[in-house]
Each structure stands twice: as C-alpha cells, then as structure tokens.
Amino acid sequence: MRSTVPLAGLLVLLVMVAYLPAYGAGFVWDDDYYVIANRTLRDLDGLRSIWFDIFATPQYYPLVHTTFWLEYRLAGASPQLYHFTNVALHAANAVLLWRILVNLRFTGAWLVAAVFALHPLQVESVAWITERKNVLSTFFYLCAALIYLRYSARADEGASDRWWLYGGSWLAYTAALLSKSVTATLPGALLVVLWWKRGTWLRRDWMTLTPMLLIGAAVGLLTVWLEREHVLARGPDWDFSLLDRCLIAGRALWFYAAKLVWPTELAFIYPRWVIDASLWWQYLFPLAAIVVVATLFALRERIGRGPLAGVLFYAGTLFPALGFFNLYPMRYSFVANHFQYVAGVGLMVLAVAGISRSLVGINLHVSGRRTVAGLMLAVLAALTWWNTLAYADAETLWRDTLRKNPGAWMAHHNLGIELDARGRHAEAQAHYRSAVELAPAHFRAHHKLGRSLAREGRLEEAIAHFELAIRLSPDERQFHSSLGEAYLRRGDFVEAEAAFRRVLEPPFAHAGTQVKLARALIGQGRIDEARRALDDALRIEPGHAQATVLKMEIQ
C-alpha cells in the first residue's frame, strides 16, 4: 500500500510532463461547436437543454457538455482550462487502469498503465478538446470496471455488502454512457476478462451483466440514429454493403494494431481507402483477423487464455468504430486515432507480457529490464510531446495533416477557413480549390471559395461557385443567400430577388434576409413591396437596425 501513492503520482507526473505543449494550445476544428459557439454553455437554461433536448448539442453526451458548462463559468472561451481537464482525466485513466490490472494480478500492471499514459496514439483524445467525450467516458468506464470486479470478488466470498458495489458499477456505467455511448462495450469486455481469469462464466455473471448489455445497446442505437439524423452521417459517402463494411473492419483492425506497434506519421486525418470487393487482396485483412482469433482459441490450453482475451477485448471494444455503423468521420476516413483510445489496452497488455517474457528468457537482470522499460517509456513520451505540438492551433493542425496526407480534402477546406479568417484570402482560395479538385462534390468548399472570391469583388467567379454548390446541395439556404448577395452587388436585382425568396420559403423566417430582399426590390423600383418586406423583418426582429434605417430612407 505504501508504494501505491508514489507509483500513482509518478503516472500522473509522466502524463502532465508529456502533455506540457497542450496547456498553451488553442481550439481546433469542431471545438468551436462544442465550446465557443455552443450557446447551451451560456446560462442555466442551456444546462437544461444539454440534458433534456437531444438536438441542442452536436452530440447527445450530456455529461461532457455539463463539464464544458462548468468550465465556461470559470474560464469562458479561454482554452487552457479545457486542455488541463483533458490531460488530468487522461492521467486519472492511467491510474485507474493500473489499479484494475493490479486487481487482476497482472504482473506488468504499472508498465501497461504507463504505456497507455504515454503512447502517442492517445494524443488525439487528450489534446483535442472535443474528445473530452473520450477521456471522460473512459474515466467512468474504468471506474465501473474496477467496482464491478470488486463486486465479483466480494460475491465469490459471499459478502452481504456486494450489492452496494454492483449498484456503484451501474452508476459509473450510466455516467460512461452519458459521456460517450461507445462505452456500451463494457459488459462484453467484463465477460472477456472474467473468462480470462476463471476459464468459465458463472450464472451470476450473465444475470448481472445482461441488463447492462441491453441498456448499452439501447443507448448505442440512439447514437446511431442521431448520427444519421442529427449529425447527417448518411448519403453516398456512407453507402456501403455489408461485405464492404466487413472489408473496412478487417483492414481497420490491422491498421490500429500497426500504429500501436509502430506509432509514426500519426495523422489527424488518414487517407480514405478505396473499398472494392472485386479485389482479392482486400479480403486478406478480415481473413487474417479470423485466423488469428481461431489460432489463439485452438492454442488456449497450451499458451493460456490471455492472448485470446487481449485480442477479443481489442476487437470487441473497437467494434462500434469499425465501420458497421455510420459515423461522420467515415466521410473522409475510415480510421481515426481516437477510436482506439480504450481498445488499444488489449494489445498493450499482450505487448508488455510478451516483452517481459522475452527479457526474462534471455536472463536479463532486473535492473536491465527496468532500463529497457525506461527507455521505451522515454521514447513514447518524446513522441507524445512531439505529436501534441501539432494541436497548437487550427492552422498548425491542418498543415501537419496535409504534410502527412496531402490528399485530405477536408484539411484543405478547413485550412482555407482558417486562412480566410486571418485575412489571407489568396492562400485560402488555393486550399479551397485543392479541396474541390480532390472532392468535386464537396459543395461546402465551393461555397467557401465563392464567399472568398466575392469578398475580393470577383463576383463572376463567385457566382459560378455558388451555383455549383446549389446544384450539388439545392436545399442549403445559406448557399442561396450568398448567391443573392453576389447578384445584389452586381446589380442583378431580379436574380437576387429570386435567390432571397428561395431562402425565405416557409417555414423559414429571417429578418436579415428580408432586408436583403427589400434591397433587391428597391433596385427594381418596387418600393411598396420593399416596405412590406421591411415590415416583415421588423415583425421577426423588432428594432432591427438595418430594417429600421432602410425603411426611413424609402419613406
């Protein structure tokens, strides 16, 4: 017990030092939607919306947004506190993982926790504020696992207080689900762990874990539905057959395993594979995965159940992110570093066990084994520090992504947005053009390029891109509004009127667009209709400054 606190403190210290660059980092990509532009963080009514309106936030993870709500009270839109919280949660997760492995009597428990803490593949989950959902849900996931394992041990002893522990595991599991629904895999993971330790399951295991499985499945299905209907993960980019999805899953399993073993060129966005069921070699990935599982199962009596348990934990925990369900990132890549945050533990345990046995096998002295472990952790910590630097700000992240993956159209598009915001319009336009060259159907890049061109007065080019964006996505009101503004500036008042009326099709009502419509009508000499449009604007937003001034001008 006396060694517990120093070793836990060392884990925390290692994490805090390895992630030092994160404390001075800014917001990147959708951190805007989660924090800066998240109106639910502004007041007490927003907190109510976080919990009781499933569409109020980008994803319905109320505990995550509650932590943001609390931090916004303390730090507003300053990113440092959000980053510190992510790092602290990651450190806590490393300590919890260590205690779970100690509870399971795994010899290399602390080293596995240290590898988890310092592995650079975890940087995306820690240095990206939006991935609070990963580090927070894992905290509750590991709490639930640790409490359940203690419940199971107390149940073996016939202790009467075990039900308090079971209730505690339920409470932590619920908190995990409310932070990220991928934690629904916990009951399956616990069944794998119990089989590893006992070689069988008890009736009690199924009776206590089946309700968790059912609740987890229900929450998971809600997330799948929200991903399609709210996040809009549907359409041609997600149209894959079951066979295609099996090919994606098989390749993803090997991809993450390779990055865990050799964590170089870690990118925020990886190239999106071309999935073609007519190519024989693409079947090798899922077939090889099946062969590995079958071989480990056949050898379980000879080499032990541990290797199979580790692989099953890895694959089972990854399952929700393997491509069988539509996720928004599948639009540009089938894999992302943060998907394996917890799953990688299964292979880390196997790797540490394998390395330890190898070092013992060559009769390396204890001090020598510690030196090897120290060097390995030092390399991982250095890689983590280096990869964290990429999250300094949005421009740095997108440039790092393009260096590693020049074909990332999403990175070109988002870098263009950053450069436009900084007034570097020529650079921004170059990246927008790269985005539409790489992904011609990327209507938002066409729109952004048009906006940037219009800002410089290049209206003909801008209109061409607005019209193309509308052809690709006719229902985007913003595209019609931008087109109307360009026509208005060019003096084409009839075309501008048509575009603004398209924006204002019921049930949509917007005071600013009514003012623009009024300007188009004034340009055609239709003053009475312009007054009515301005009256509508003032009904929608009483006291609207532009509507008030323009109405006075045409009196």
Coordinates of C-alpha atoms in Angstrom, one line a residue:
M1 CA 0.0 0.0 0.0
R2 CA 2.9 2.3 0.8
S3 CA 4.1 2.1 -2.8
T4 CA 0.7 2.8 -4.3
V5 CA 0.7 6.6 -3.8
P6 CA 4.2 7.2 -5.2
L7 CA 3.6 5.0 -8.3
A8 CA 0.2 6.6 -8.9
G9 CA 1.9 10.0 -8.5
L10 CA 4.6 9.0 -11.0
L11 CA 2.0 8.1 -13.6
V12 CA 0.3 11.5 -13.1
L13 CA 3.6 13.3 -13.3
L14 CA 4.6 11.5 -16.5
V15 CA 1.3 12.4 -18.2
M16 CA 1.5 16.1 -17.1
V17 CA 5.0 16.4 -18.4
A18 CA 4.5 14.6 -21.7
Y19 CA 1.4 16.8 -22.4
L20 CA 3.0 20.2 -21.5
P21 CA 2.5 21.6 -25.0
A22 CA -1.2 21.0 -24.6
Y23 CA -1.6 23.6 -21.9
G24 CA -0.8 26.5 -24.2
A25 CA -2.7 25.1 -27.2
G26 CA -5.9 26.7 -28.6
F27 CA -9.1 25.4 -30.1
V28 CA -9.1 23.3 -33.3
W29 CA -11.8 22.3 -35.7
D30 CA -15.2 21.5 -34.1
D31 CA -14.0 22.8 -30.7
D32 CA -15.9 25.8 -31.9
Y33 CA -19.2 23.9 -31.9
Y34 CA -18.5 22.3 -28.6
V35 CA -17.3 25.4 -26.7
I36 CA -17.0 28.7 -28.5
A37 CA -20.3 28.7 -30.4
N38 CA -22.1 26.4 -28.1
R39 CA -25.0 28.5 -26.8
T40 CA -26.0 25.9 -24.2
L41 CA -22.9 26.9 -22.2
R42 CA -24.1 30.5 -21.7
D43 CA -26.8 30.2 -19.0
L44 CA -28.8 27.9 -16.7
D45 CA -31.4 27.3 -19.4
G46 CA -28.6 26.0 -21.6
L47 CA -27.8 23.4 -18.9
R48 CA -31.4 22.3 -19.0
S49 CA -31.2 21.9 -22.8
I50 CA -28.0 19.9 -22.5
W51 CA -29.9 17.3 -20.6
F52 CA -33.4 17.4 -22.0
D53 CA -33.0 18.4 -25.7
I54 CA -31.2 15.7 -27.6
F55 CA -30.7 18.1 -30.5
A56 CA -29.3 21.0 -28.5
T57 CA -25.7 20.0 -28.8
P58 CA -23.6 18.5 -31.6
Q59 CA -23.9 15.0 -30.0
Y60 CA -26.1 14.0 -27.1
Y61 CA -23.5 13.4 -24.4
P62 CA -24.9 15.5 -21.6
L63 CA -22.2 14.8 -19.0
V64 CA -19.5 16.0 -21.4
H65 CA -21.4 19.3 -22.1
T66 CA -22.1 19.7 -18.4
T67 CA -18.3 19.7 -17.8
F68 CA -17.9 22.3 -20.6
W69 CA -20.8 24.3 -19.0
L70 CA -19.0 24.3 -15.6
E71 CA -15.7 25.3 -17.2
Y72 CA -17.3 28.1 -19.2
R73 CA -18.4 29.6 -15.8
L74 CA -14.8 29.6 -14.7
A75 CA -12.8 30.3 -17.9
G76 CA -15.2 31.4 -20.6
A77 CA -13.8 30.7 -24.1
S78 CA -10.2 30.6 -22.9
P79 CA -8.9 27.1 -23.9
Q80 CA -6.3 26.4 -21.1
L81 CA -8.7 25.0 -18.5
Y82 CA -10.4 22.7 -21.0
H83 CA -7.0 21.3 -22.1
F84 CA -5.9 20.9 -18.5
T85 CA -9.0 19.0 -17.7
N86 CA -8.5 16.6 -20.6
V87 CA -4.9 15.9 -19.5
A88 CA -6.0 15.4 -15.9
L89 CA -8.7 12.9 -16.9
H90 CA -6.1 11.0 -19.0
A91 CA -3.8 10.8 -16.0
A92 CA -6.7 9.6 -13.9
N93 CA -7.5 6.9 -16.5
A94 CA -3.9 5.7 -16.4
V95 CA -4.1 5.3 -12.6
L96 CA -7.4 3.5 -12.8
L97 CA -6.2 1.1 -15.5
W98 CA -3.2 0.3 -13.3
R99 CA -5.4 -0.5 -10.3
I100 CA -7.7 -2.7 -12.4
L101 CA -4.7 -4.7 -13.7
V102 CA -3.4 -5.0 -10.1
N103 CA -6.8 -6.2 -9.1
L104 CA -6.5 -8.8 -11.9
R105 CA -3.0 -9.8 -10.6
F106 CA -1.3 -8.9 -13.9
T107 CA 2.5 -8.7 -13.3
G108 CA 3.3 -5.8 -15.6
A109 CA 0.3 -3.7 -14.4
W110 CA 2.1 -0.4 -13.9
L111 CA 4.1 -0.6 -17.1
V112 CA 0.9 -1.2 -19.1
A113 CA -0.7 1.8 -17.5
A114 CA 2.5 3.9 -18.3
V115 CA 2.4 2.8 -21.9
F116 CA -1.3 3.7 -22.1
A117 CA -0.5 7.1 -20.5
L118 CA 2.4 7.9 -22.8
H119 CA 1.6 6.3 -26.1
P120 CA 1.4 9.0 -28.8
L121 CA -1.7 7.4 -30.4
Q122 CA -3.6 8.8 -27.4
V123 CA -2.7 12.4 -28.2
E124 CA -5.7 13.0 -30.4
S125 CA -8.1 12.0 -27.5
V126 CA -6.2 14.2 -25.0
A127 CA -5.1 17.3 -26.9
W128 CA -8.3 17.8 -28.9
I129 CA -10.8 19.5 -26.5
T130 CA -13.8 17.9 -28.4
E131 CA -12.6 14.5 -27.4
R132 CA -13.4 15.2 -23.8
K133 CA -16.1 12.6 -24.5
N134 CA -13.3 10.0 -24.9
V135 CA -11.3 10.8 -21.8
L136 CA -14.4 11.5 -19.6
S137 CA -16.3 8.4 -20.7
T138 CA -13.2 6.2 -20.2
F139 CA -12.9 7.6 -16.6
F140 CA -16.3 6.3 -15.8
Y141 CA -15.9 3.2 -17.9
L142 CA -12.8 2.2 -15.8
C143 CA -14.5 3.2 -12.6
A144 CA -17.4 0.9 -13.5
A145 CA -15.0 -1.9 -14.4
L146 CA -13.0 -1.6 -11.2
I147 CA -16.1 -1.5 -9.0
Y148 CA -17.7 -4.5 -10.8
L149 CA -14.6 -6.6 -10.4
R150 CA -14.6 -5.8 -6.7
Y151 CA -18.3 -6.7 -6.6
S152 CA -17.5 -10.0 -8.3
A153 CA -14.7 -10.8 -5.8
R154 CA -17.0 -10.0 -2.9
A155 CA -19.7 -12.1 -4.4
D156 CA -17.2 -15.0 -4.6
E157 CA -16.7 -14.6 -0.8
G158 CA -20.5 -14.4 -0.2
A159 CA -20.2 -10.9 1.3
S160 CA -23.6 -9.2 2.1
D161 CA -22.3 -5.8 1.1
R162 CA -21.6 -6.8 -2.5
W163 CA -24.9 -5.3 -3.9
W164 CA -23.7 -1.8 -3.0
L165 CA -20.7 -2.4 -5.2
Y166 CA -23.0 -3.6 -8.0
G167 CA -25.1 -0.5 -7.7
G168 CA -21.9 1.6 -7.8
S169 CA -20.8 -0.1 -11.0
W170 CA -24.2 0.6 -12.6
L171 CA -24.0 4.3 -11.6
A172 CA -20.5 4.6 -13.1
Y173 CA -21.6 2.7 -16.2
T174 CA -24.5 5.1 -16.7
A175 CA -22.2 8.1 -16.4
A176 CA -20.0 6.5 -19.0
L177 CA -22.9 6.0 -21.4
L178 CA -23.9 9.7 -20.9
S179 CA -20.4 10.7 -21.8
K180 CA -20.0 8.5 -24.9
S181 CA -22.1 5.6 -26.0
V182 CA -19.1 3.5 -27.3
T183 CA -18.7 2.5 -23.6
A184 CA -21.7 0.2 -24.2
T185 CA -19.0 -2.4 -24.9
L186 CA -18.0 -2.6 -21.2
P187 CA -20.3 -5.6 -20.2
G188 CA -18.8 -7.6 -23.1
A189 CA -15.3 -6.6 -22.0
L190 CA -16.0 -7.7 -18.4
L191 CA -17.2 -11.1 -19.7
V192 CA -13.9 -11.5 -21.6
V193 CA -11.9 -10.5 -18.5
L194 CA -13.9 -12.9 -16.3
W195 CA -13.4 -15.8 -18.8
W196 CA -9.7 -14.9 -18.9
K197 CA -9.3 -15.2 -15.1
R198 CA -11.7 -18.1 -14.5
G199 CA -11.9 -20.0 -17.7
T200 CA -15.7 -20.1 -17.5
W201 CA -18.7 -17.9 -16.7
L202 CA -21.0 -18.2 -13.7
R203 CA -24.7 -17.7 -13.9
R204 CA -24.2 -14.7 -11.8
D205 CA -22.1 -13.0 -14.5
W206 CA -24.8 -13.2 -17.1
M207 CA -27.6 -12.1 -14.7
T208 CA -25.7 -9.0 -13.6
L209 CA -24.2 -8.1 -17.0
T210 CA -27.1 -8.8 -19.3
P211 CA -29.1 -5.8 -18.1
M212 CA -26.0 -3.6 -18.7
L213 CA -25.7 -5.1 -22.2
L214 CA -29.3 -4.3 -23.0
I215 CA -29.2 -0.7 -21.7
G216 CA -25.9 -0.1 -23.5
A217 CA -27.4 -1.5 -26.8
A218 CA -30.4 0.9 -26.5
V219 CA -28.1 3.9 -25.9
G220 CA -25.9 2.8 -28.8
L221 CA -28.9 2.6 -31.1
L222 CA -29.9 6.1 -30.1
T223 CA -26.5 7.3 -31.0
V224 CA -26.6 5.5 -34.4
W225 CA -29.9 7.2 -35.1
L226 CA -28.7 10.6 -34.0
E227 CA -25.5 10.2 -36.1
R228 CA -27.7 9.7 -39.2
E229 CA -30.5 12.2 -38.5
H230 CA -28.7 15.0 -36.5
V231 CA -25.1 14.7 -37.5
L232 CA -26.2 13.7 -41.0
A233 CA -23.9 10.8 -41.5
R234 CA -25.9 9.5 -44.5
G235 CA -25.7 9.7 -48.3
P236 CA -23.3 8.5 -50.9
D237 CA -20.2 8.7 -48.7
W238 CA -21.8 6.1 -46.4
D239 CA -23.4 3.8 -48.9
F240 CA -21.6 0.5 -48.3
S241 CA -22.8 -3.0 -48.5
L242 CA -22.4 -5.4 -45.5
L243 CA -19.5 -7.0 -47.4
D244 CA -17.8 -3.6 -47.9
R245 CA -18.2 -2.9 -44.2
C246 CA -16.6 -6.2 -43.3
L247 CA -13.6 -5.3 -45.6
I248 CA -13.3 -1.9 -43.9
A249 CA -13.5 -3.5 -40.4
G250 CA -10.8 -6.1 -41.2
R251 CA -8.4 -3.5 -42.5
A252 CA -9.1 -1.1 -39.6
L253 CA -8.2 -3.8 -37.1
W254 CA -4.8 -4.3 -38.6
F255 CA -4.3 -0.5 -39.1
Y256 CA -4.7 0.3 -35.4
A257 CA -2.6 -2.7 -34.4
A258 CA 0.2 -1.5 -36.7
K259 CA 0.0 2.1 -35.3
L260 CA 0.2 0.8 -31.7
V261 CA 3.3 -1.2 -32.5
W262 CA 5.0 1.5 -34.7
P263 CA 3.5 4.9 -33.9
T264 CA 5.0 7.0 -36.7
E265 CA 3.3 9.5 -39.1
L266 CA 0.3 9.8 -36.8
A267 CA -2.2 12.0 -38.7
F268 CA -5.4 13.8 -37.7
I269 CA -6.9 12.5 -41.0
Y270 CA -5.7 9.4 -42.7
P271 CA -6.3 8.6 -46.4
R272 CA -9.7 7.1 -47.1
W273 CA -9.2 3.6 -48.5
V274 CA -10.9 2.6 -51.8
I275 CA -13.0 -0.3 -50.9
D276 CA -13.5 -2.7 -53.8
A277 CA -15.0 -6.2 -53.2
S278 CA -13.7 -7.3 -56.6
L279 CA -10.0 -7.1 -55.4
W280 CA -9.0 -10.4 -53.8
W281 CA -6.3 -8.9 -51.6
Q282 CA -8.8 -6.8 -49.6
Y283 CA -10.2 -10.0 -48.2
L284 CA -6.9 -10.8 -46.6
F285 CA -7.4 -8.3 -43.8
P286 CA -10.6 -9.8 -42.3
L287 CA -9.5 -13.4 -43.1
A288 CA -6.2 -12.8 -41.3
A289 CA -8.1 -11.4 -38.3
I290 CA -10.3 -14.5 -38.2
V291 CA -7.3 -16.8 -38.5
V292 CA -5.6 -15.1 -35.5
V293 CA -8.7 -15.5 -33.3
A294 CA -9.2 -19.1 -34.4
T295 CA -5.5 -19.9 -33.8
L296 CA -5.4 -18.3 -30.3
F297 CA -8.6 -20.2 -29.4
A298 CA -7.1 -23.5 -30.5
L299 CA -3.9 -22.8 -28.5
R300 CA -5.6 -21.5 -25.4
E301 CA -4.7 -24.6 -23.3
R302 CA -1.1 -24.5 -24.4
I303 CA -0.3 -20.8 -24.3
G304 CA -3.1 -19.7 -21.9
R305 CA -6.3 -17.7 -22.3
G306 CA -4.6 -14.3 -22.0
P307 CA -3.6 -13.8 -25.7
L308 CA -7.1 -14.6 -26.9
A309 CA -8.7 -12.4 -24.2
G310 CA -6.5 -9.5 -25.2
V311 CA -7.4 -9.8 -28.9
L312 CA -11.1 -10.2 -28.1
F313 CA -11.0 -7.1 -25.9
Y314 CA -9.3 -5.1 -28.6
A315 CA -11.6 -6.1 -31.4
G316 CA -14.8 -6.0 -29.3
T317 CA -14.1 -2.6 -27.9
L318 CA -13.2 -1.3 -31.4
F319 CA -16.4 -2.8 -32.9
P320 CA -18.6 0.4 -32.8
A321 CA -16.0 2.3 -34.8
L322 CA -15.1 -0.4 -37.3
G323 CA -17.5 0.8 -40.0
F324 CA -20.6 -1.3 -39.4
F325 CA -22.4 1.9 -38.2
N326 CA -22.4 5.2 -40.0
L327 CA -20.1 7.7 -38.3
Y328 CA -19.5 11.2 -39.6
P329 CA -15.7 10.8 -39.9
M330 CA -16.3 8.0 -42.5
R331 CA -16.9 10.8 -44.9
Y332 CA -13.2 11.4 -45.2
S333 CA -11.5 8.5 -43.5
F334 CA -12.4 5.1 -42.1
V335 CA -10.0 5.3 -39.2
A336 CA -9.1 7.9 -36.5
N337 CA -6.6 7.7 -33.7
H338 CA -9.1 8.5 -31.0
F339 CA -11.3 5.5 -31.9
Q340 CA -8.8 3.1 -30.3
Y341 CA -8.3 5.0 -27.0
V342 CA -9.6 2.2 -24.8
A343 CA -9.4 -0.7 -27.2
G344 CA -5.6 -0.5 -27.5
V345 CA -5.3 -1.6 -23.9
G346 CA -5.9 -5.2 -25.0
L347 CA -2.8 -5.2 -27.2
M348 CA -0.8 -3.2 -24.8
V349 CA -1.2 -5.9 -22.2
L350 CA -0.1 -8.5 -24.7
A351 CA 2.9 -6.5 -25.8
V352 CA 4.1 -5.9 -22.2
A353 CA 3.6 -9.5 -21.3
G354 CA 5.5 -10.6 -24.4
I355 CA 8.4 -8.2 -23.9
S356 CA 8.7 -9.2 -20.2
R357 CA 8.8 -12.9 -21.0
S358 CA 11.4 -12.2 -23.7
L359 CA 13.6 -10.3 -21.4
V360 CA 13.3 -13.0 -18.7
G361 CA 14.0 -15.6 -21.3
I362 CA 17.4 -14.1 -22.1
N363 CA 18.2 -13.9 -18.4
L364 CA 18.4 -10.1 -18.4
H365 CA 18.9 -8.8 -14.8
V366 CA 16.0 -6.9 -13.1
S367 CA 17.9 -3.6 -13.4
G368 CA 18.4 -4.3 -17.1
R369 CA 14.7 -4.9 -17.6
R370 CA 13.9 -1.7 -15.8
T371 CA 16.4 0.1 -18.1
V372 CA 14.7 -1.3 -21.2
A373 CA 11.2 -0.3 -19.8
G374 CA 12.5 3.2 -19.0
L375 CA 13.9 3.7 -22.5
M376 CA 10.7 2.5 -24.1
L377 CA 8.7 5.0 -22.0
A378 CA 11.1 7.8 -22.7
V379 CA 10.7 7.2 -26.5
L380 CA 6.9 7.1 -26.1
A381 CA 6.9 10.3 -24.0
A382 CA 9.0 12.1 -26.6
L383 CA 6.7 11.1 -29.4
T384 CA 3.7 12.2 -27.4
W385 CA 5.3 15.6 -26.7
W386 CA 6.1 16.0 -30.4
N387 CA 2.6 15.0 -31.6
T388 CA 1.0 17.3 -29.1
L389 CA 2.7 20.2 -30.8
A390 CA 0.5 19.7 -33.8
Y391 CA -2.5 20.8 -31.8
A392 CA -1.1 24.3 -31.0
D393 CA -3.9 25.8 -33.1
A394 CA -6.1 25.0 -36.1
E395 CA -3.7 26.2 -38.8
T396 CA -0.8 24.1 -37.3
L397 CA -3.0 21.1 -37.1
W398 CA -4.3 21.3 -40.7
R399 CA -0.8 21.9 -42.1
D400 CA 0.5 18.9 -40.1
T401 CA -2.3 16.9 -41.6
L402 CA -1.6 17.9 -45.1
R403 CA 2.1 17.2 -44.7
K404 CA 1.2 13.6 -43.8
N405 CA -1.8 13.3 -46.0
P406 CA -1.7 15.7 -49.0
G407 CA -4.9 14.3 -50.4
A408 CA -7.0 15.2 -47.3
W409 CA -9.6 17.4 -48.9
M410 CA -11.2 18.1 -45.6
A411 CA -7.9 19.5 -44.3
H412 CA -7.6 21.8 -47.3
H413 CA -11.1 23.0 -46.8
N414 CA -10.7 23.7 -43.1
L415 CA -7.3 25.3 -43.6
G416 CA -8.9 27.6 -46.1
I417 CA -11.4 28.7 -43.5
E418 CA -8.7 29.5 -41.0
L419 CA -6.7 31.5 -43.6
D420 CA -9.8 33.4 -44.7
A421 CA -10.5 34.3 -41.1
R422 CA -7.0 35.7 -40.8
G423 CA -7.3 37.8 -44.0
R424 CA -5.0 35.6 -46.1
H425 CA -7.6 35.2 -48.9
A426 CA -5.3 34.2 -51.7
E427 CA -3.9 31.3 -49.7
A428 CA -7.3 30.3 -48.6
Q429 CA -8.6 30.2 -52.1
A430 CA -5.7 28.0 -53.2
H431 CA -6.7 25.5 -50.5
Y432 CA -10.4 25.7 -51.4
R433 CA -9.5 24.9 -55.0
S434 CA -7.4 21.9 -53.8
A435 CA -10.4 20.7 -51.8
V436 CA -12.8 20.8 -54.8
E437 CA -10.2 19.3 -57.1
L438 CA -9.8 16.4 -54.7
A439 CA -13.6 16.1 -53.9
P440 CA -15.6 17.8 -56.7
A441 CA -18.9 17.1 -55.0
H442 CA -17.7 18.9 -51.8
F443 CA -20.4 21.7 -52.0
R444 CA -19.3 23.5 -48.9
A445 CA -15.8 24.1 -50.3
H446 CA -17.4 25.5 -53.5
H447 CA -19.5 27.8 -51.2
K448 CA -16.5 28.9 -49.2
L449 CA -14.4 29.6 -52.3
G450 CA -17.3 31.6 -53.7
R451 CA -17.5 33.7 -50.5
S452 CA -13.8 34.3 -50.5
L453 CA -13.9 35.4 -54.2
A454 CA -16.9 37.6 -53.5
R455 CA -15.1 39.3 -50.7
E456 CA -12.5 40.4 -53.2
G457 CA -15.1 41.6 -55.7
R458 CA -14.6 38.7 -58.1
L459 CA -18.3 38.3 -58.5
E460 CA -18.4 36.3 -61.8
E461 CA -16.2 33.6 -60.3
A462 CA -18.0 33.7 -57.0
I463 CA -21.5 33.3 -58.7
A464 CA -20.2 30.3 -60.7
H465 CA -19.1 28.5 -57.4
F466 CA -22.3 29.4 -55.6
E467 CA -24.4 28.0 -58.5
L468 CA -22.3 24.8 -58.5
A469 CA -22.8 24.5 -54.7
I470 CA -26.5 24.8 -55.1
R471 CA -26.6 22.2 -57.9
L472 CA -24.8 19.8 -55.5
S473 CA -27.0 20.7 -52.5
P474 CA -30.2 22.5 -53.5
D475 CA -31.7 22.8 -50.0
E476 CA -28.9 24.7 -48.3
R477 CA -30.5 28.1 -47.7
Q478 CA -27.1 29.7 -46.9
F479 CA -25.9 29.0 -50.5
H480 CA -28.9 30.7 -52.0
S481 CA -28.4 33.7 -49.6
S482 CA -24.7 34.0 -50.7
L483 CA -25.8 33.8 -54.4
G484 CA -28.4 36.5 -53.8
E485 CA -25.8 38.8 -52.1
A486 CA -23.5 38.4 -55.1
Y487 CA -26.3 39.2 -57.6
L488 CA -27.3 42.2 -55.4
R489 CA -23.7 43.6 -55.5
R490 CA -23.6 43.1 -59.3
G491 CA -26.9 44.9 -59.8
D492 CA -28.8 41.9 -61.0
F493 CA -31.8 42.6 -58.8
V494 CA -34.3 40.2 -60.4
E495 CA -31.9 37.2 -59.9
A496 CA -31.1 38.5 -56.3
E497 CA -34.8 38.6 -55.5
A498 CA -35.3 35.0 -56.7
A499 CA -32.4 33.8 -54.6
F500 CA -33.7 35.6 -51.4
R501 CA -37.2 34.3 -51.9
R502 CA -35.8 30.8 -52.1
V503 CA -34.1 31.4 -48.8
L504 CA -37.4 32.6 -47.3
E505 CA -39.5 29.7 -48.3
P506 CA -41.8 28.8 -45.3
P507 CA -41.4 28.0 -42.6
F508 CA -38.0 29.8 -42.5
A509 CA -38.1 33.5 -41.4
H510 CA -35.1 35.7 -41.1
A511 CA -35.0 39.4 -40.6
G512 CA -31.6 40.0 -42.3
T513 CA -32.7 38.1 -45.4
Q514 CA -35.9 40.2 -45.6
V515 CA -33.8 43.3 -45.6
K516 CA -31.7 41.9 -48.5
L517 CA -34.9 41.1 -50.3
A518 CA -36.1 44.7 -49.8
R519 CA -32.9 46.0 -51.3
A520 CA -33.4 43.8 -54.4
L521 CA -37.0 45.1 -54.7
I522 CA -35.8 48.7 -54.3
G523 CA -33.3 48.1 -57.1
Q524 CA -36.3 47.2 -59.3
G525 CA -38.3 50.3 -58.3
R526 CA -40.9 48.1 -56.4
I527 CA -40.9 50.4 -53.3
D528 CA -44.3 49.2 -51.8
E529 CA -43.2 45.6 -51.9
A530 CA -39.9 46.6 -50.3
R531 CA -41.7 48.3 -47.4
R532 CA -43.7 45.2 -46.8
A533 CA -40.5 43.1 -46.7
L534 CA -39.1 45.6 -44.2
D535 CA -42.3 45.4 -42.1
D536 CA -41.9 41.6 -42.1
A537 CA -38.3 42.0 -41.0
L538 CA -39.4 44.2 -38.1
R539 CA -42.1 41.7 -37.1
I540 CA -39.5 38.9 -37.0
E541 CA -36.9 41.1 -35.1
P542 CA -38.4 44.3 -33.7
G543 CA -35.8 47.1 -33.7
H544 CA -33.7 45.5 -36.4
A545 CA -31.2 48.3 -37.2
Q546 CA -30.8 47.9 -40.9
A547 CA -34.5 47.4 -41.5
T548 CA -35.3 50.5 -39.5
V549 CA -32.8 52.7 -41.3
L550 CA -33.7 51.4 -44.8
K551 CA -37.4 51.9 -44.1
M552 CA -36.8 55.5 -43.1
E553 CA -34.8 56.0 -46.3
I554 CA -37.6 55.0 -48.6
Q555 CA -40.4 56.8 -46.7

